[in-house]
Amino acid sequence: DALEMFCQHFRTLGYETFACTSAAQALDFANREHFDLLISDLAMPEMDGLELIRQLRQQEATQNTPAIALTGYASSKDAETATAAGFNLPLPKPIDPAELSAAVESLLPLATSR
């Protein structure tokens, strides 16, 4: 439900969005398509968001793509772990769509400078 809500929110703001329901699907998408920014939950079955970003950072096309981590664990250690894995910005859940929009806007200049 949250995935669809965020996609709809960003579509109404004029963004083109692509929703993936697993890290494996996101990796497959990254191998076929270009995208300017990644928003990923850290807690996913089979492959978590940390492993997803590590694999994306190993690919030339996505090694510098701005990435936001959404996490239910809001400790400073969890934020450091997400950043060390390759995320630009870890954000605690639940997150307000307006707050997420502000985070996206702050990172989009990094996408255009690649």
PDB file of C-alpha atoms in Angstrom:
ATOM      1  CA  ASP A   1       0.000   0.000   0.000  1.00  0.00           C
ATOM      2  CA  ALA A   2       2.812   2.422   0.885  1.00  0.00           C
ATOM      3  CA  LEU A   3       4.590   1.697  -2.395  1.00  0.00           C
ATOM      4  CA  GLU A   4       1.513   2.544  -4.436  1.00  0.00           C
ATOM      5  CA  MET A   5       0.784   5.632  -2.314  1.00  0.00           C
ATOM      6  CA  PHE A   6       4.304   6.991  -2.859  1.00  0.00           C
ATOM      7  CA  CYS A   7       4.207   6.216  -6.577  1.00  0.00           C
ATOM      8  CA  GLN A   8       0.904   8.030  -6.941  1.00  0.00           C
ATOM      9  CA  HIS A   9       2.208  10.957  -4.886  1.00  0.00           C
ATOM     10  CA  PHE A  10       5.260  11.381  -7.108  1.00  0.00           C
ATOM     11  CA  ARG A  11       3.237  10.937 -10.290  1.00  0.00           C
ATOM     12  CA  THR A  12       0.961  13.791  -9.244  1.00  0.00           C
ATOM     13  CA  LEU A  13       4.102  15.903  -8.824  1.00  0.00           C
ATOM     14  CA  GLY A  14       5.095  15.087 -12.407  1.00  0.00           C
ATOM     15  CA  TYR A  15       7.717  12.418 -11.783  1.00  0.00           C
ATOM     16  CA  GLU A  16       7.916   9.266 -13.844  1.00  0.00           C
ATOM     17  CA  THR A  17       7.970   6.413 -11.346  1.00  0.00           C
ATOM     18  CA  PHE A  18       8.750   2.726 -11.543  1.00  0.00           C
ATOM     19  CA  ALA A  19       7.690   0.447  -8.708  1.00  0.00           C
ATOM     20  CA  CYS A  20       9.575  -2.742  -7.949  1.00  0.00           C
ATOM     21  CA  THR A  21       8.283  -5.128  -5.319  1.00  0.00           C
ATOM     22  CA  SER A  22      11.610  -6.836  -4.590  1.00  0.00           C
ATOM     23  CA  ALA A  23      15.325  -6.163  -4.711  1.00  0.00           C
ATOM     24  CA  ALA A  24      15.717  -8.753  -7.467  1.00  0.00           C
ATOM     25  CA  GLN A  25      13.127  -6.937  -9.558  1.00  0.00           C
ATOM     26  CA  ALA A  26      14.922  -3.628  -8.911  1.00  0.00           C
ATOM     27  CA  LEU A  27      18.252  -5.099 -10.037  1.00  0.00           C
ATOM     28  CA  ASP A  28      16.642  -6.447 -13.188  1.00  0.00           C
ATOM     29  CA  PHE A  29      15.089  -3.049 -13.855  1.00  0.00           C
ATOM     30  CA  ALA A  30      18.452  -1.328 -13.305  1.00  0.00           C
ATOM     31  CA  ASN A  31      20.023  -3.581 -15.922  1.00  0.00           C
ATOM     32  CA  ARG A  32      17.422  -2.523 -18.512  1.00  0.00           C
ATOM     33  CA  GLU A  33      16.501   1.087 -17.699  1.00  0.00           C
ATOM     34  CA  HIS A  34      18.054   4.363 -16.642  1.00  0.00           C
ATOM     35  CA  PHE A  35      16.691   6.075 -13.553  1.00  0.00           C
ATOM     36  CA  ASP A  36      17.701   9.257 -11.763  1.00  0.00           C
ATOM     37  CA  LEU A  37      17.037   8.289  -8.150  1.00  0.00           C
ATOM     38  CA  LEU A  38      16.324   5.196  -6.065  1.00  0.00           C
ATOM     39  CA  ILE A  39      14.070   4.987  -3.019  1.00  0.00           C
ATOM     40  CA  SER A  40      14.333   1.631  -1.287  1.00  0.00           C
ATOM     41  CA  ASP A  41      13.062   0.079   1.892  1.00  0.00           C
ATOM     42  CA  LEU A  42      15.820  -1.658   3.818  1.00  0.00           C
ATOM     43  CA  ALA A  43      13.611  -4.475   5.105  1.00  0.00           C
ATOM     44  CA  MET A  44      12.748  -6.680   2.148  1.00  0.00           C
ATOM     45  CA  PRO A  45      12.487 -10.462   1.941  1.00  0.00           C
ATOM     46  CA  GLU A  46      15.171 -12.530   0.231  1.00  0.00           C
ATOM     47  CA  MET A  47      17.548  -9.564  -0.387  1.00  0.00           C
ATOM     48  CA  ASP A  48      17.483  -6.495   1.820  1.00  0.00           C
ATOM     49  CA  GLY A  49      18.018  -2.915   0.726  1.00  0.00           C
ATOM     50  CA  LEU A  50      21.620  -2.921   1.912  1.00  0.00           C
ATOM     51  CA  GLU A  51      22.538  -5.745  -0.440  1.00  0.00           C
ATOM     52  CA  LEU A  52      20.554  -4.085  -3.225  1.00  0.00           C
ATOM     53  CA  ILE A  53      22.506  -0.841  -2.953  1.00  0.00           C
ATOM     54  CA  ARG A  54      25.820  -2.696  -2.674  1.00  0.00           C
ATOM     55  CA  GLN A  55      25.085  -4.490  -5.938  1.00  0.00           C
ATOM     56  CA  LEU A  56      23.900  -1.299  -7.638  1.00  0.00           C
ATOM     57  CA  ARG A  57      27.058   0.519  -6.554  1.00  0.00           C
ATOM     58  CA  GLN A  58      29.135  -2.163  -8.310  1.00  0.00           C
ATOM     59  CA  GLN A  59      27.507  -1.367 -11.660  1.00  0.00           C
ATOM     60  CA  GLU A  60      28.896   1.532 -13.655  1.00  0.00           C
ATOM     61  CA  ALA A  61      25.454   2.827 -14.654  1.00  0.00           C
ATOM     62  CA  THR A  62      24.229   3.066 -11.048  1.00  0.00           C
ATOM     63  CA  GLN A  63      27.379   3.562  -9.013  1.00  0.00           C
ATOM     64  CA  ASN A  64      26.565   7.250  -8.447  1.00  0.00           C
ATOM     65  CA  THR A  65      22.766   7.215  -8.665  1.00  0.00           C
ATOM     66  CA  PRO A  66      21.334   9.069  -5.642  1.00  0.00           C
ATOM     67  CA  ALA A  67      19.590   6.692  -3.264  1.00  0.00           C
ATOM     68  CA  ILE A  68      17.272   7.079  -0.284  1.00  0.00           C
ATOM     69  CA  ALA A  69      16.895   4.294   2.280  1.00  0.00           C
ATOM     70  CA  LEU A  70      13.622   3.960   4.172  1.00  0.00           C
ATOM     71  CA  THR A  71      14.063   2.167   7.462  1.00  0.00           C
ATOM     72  CA  GLY A  72      11.967   1.281  10.451  1.00  0.00           C
ATOM     73  CA  TYR A  73      15.114   1.378  12.545  1.00  0.00           C
ATOM     74  CA  ALA A  74      15.996   4.971  13.273  1.00  0.00           C
ATOM     75  CA  SER A  75      19.153   4.637  15.342  1.00  0.00           C
ATOM     76  CA  SER A  76      22.316   6.465  14.337  1.00  0.00           C
ATOM     77  CA  LYS A  77      24.055   3.097  13.860  1.00  0.00           C
ATOM     78  CA  ASP A  78      21.384   2.019  11.362  1.00  0.00           C
ATOM     79  CA  ALA A  79      21.779   5.313   9.501  1.00  0.00           C
ATOM     80  CA  GLU A  80      25.559   4.838   9.419  1.00  0.00           C
ATOM     81  CA  THR A  81      25.142   1.276   8.122  1.00  0.00           C
ATOM     82  CA  ALA A  82      22.853   2.464   5.311  1.00  0.00           C
ATOM     83  CA  THR A  83      25.240   5.266   4.367  1.00  0.00           C
ATOM     84  CA  ALA A  84      28.261   2.953   4.473  1.00  0.00           C
ATOM     85  CA  ALA A  85      26.457   0.513   2.160  1.00  0.00           C
ATOM     86  CA  GLY A  86      25.960   3.265  -0.419  1.00  0.00           C
ATOM     87  CA  PHE A  87      22.767   5.153   0.355  1.00  0.00           C
ATOM     88  CA  ASN A  88      22.992   8.939   0.215  1.00  0.00           C
ATOM     89  CA  LEU A  89      20.219   9.529   2.711  1.00  0.00           C
ATOM     90  CA  PRO A  90      18.620   7.205   5.273  1.00  0.00           C
ATOM     91  CA  LEU A  91      15.128   8.248   6.423  1.00  0.00           C
ATOM     92  CA  PRO A  92      13.104   6.706   9.270  1.00  0.00           C
ATOM     93  CA  LYS A  93       9.655   5.232   8.684  1.00  0.00           C
ATOM     94  CA  PRO A  94       6.902   6.124   8.793  1.00  0.00           C
ATOM     95  CA  ILE A  95       7.670   9.019   6.503  1.00  0.00           C
ATOM     96  CA  ASP A  96       5.366  11.765   5.374  1.00  0.00           C
ATOM     97  CA  PRO A  97       5.102  12.075   1.573  1.00  0.00           C
ATOM     98  CA  ALA A  98       5.988  15.779   1.776  1.00  0.00           C
ATOM     99  CA  GLU A  99       9.156  14.957   3.739  1.00  0.00           C
ATOM    100  CA  LEU A 100      10.096  12.313   1.193  1.00  0.00           C
ATOM    101  CA  SER A 101       9.452  14.800  -1.629  1.00  0.00           C
ATOM    102  CA  ALA A 102      11.810  17.293   0.026  1.00  0.00           C
ATOM    103  CA  ALA A 103      14.473  14.589   0.327  1.00  0.00           C
ATOM    104  CA  VAL A 104      14.066  13.694  -3.359  1.00  0.00           C
ATOM    105  CA  GLU A 105      14.370  17.357  -4.351  1.00  0.00           C
ATOM    106  CA  SER A 106      17.554  17.681  -2.293  1.00  0.00           C
ATOM    107  CA  LEU A 107      19.174  14.710  -4.042  1.00  0.00           C
ATOM    108  CA  LEU A 108      18.040  15.265  -7.650  1.00  0.00           C
ATOM    109  CA  PRO A 109      20.864  17.739  -8.385  1.00  0.00           C
ATOM    110  CA  LEU A 110      23.255  14.823  -7.782  1.00  0.00           C
ATOM    111  CA  ALA A 111      21.486  12.883 -10.556  1.00  0.00           C
ATOM    112  CA  THR A 112      21.941  15.655 -13.084  1.00  0.00           C
ATOM    113  CA  SER A 113      25.624  16.124 -12.247  1.00  0.00           C
ATOM    114  CA  ARG A 114      26.500  12.510 -13.142  1.00  0.00           C
TER     115      ARG A 114
END
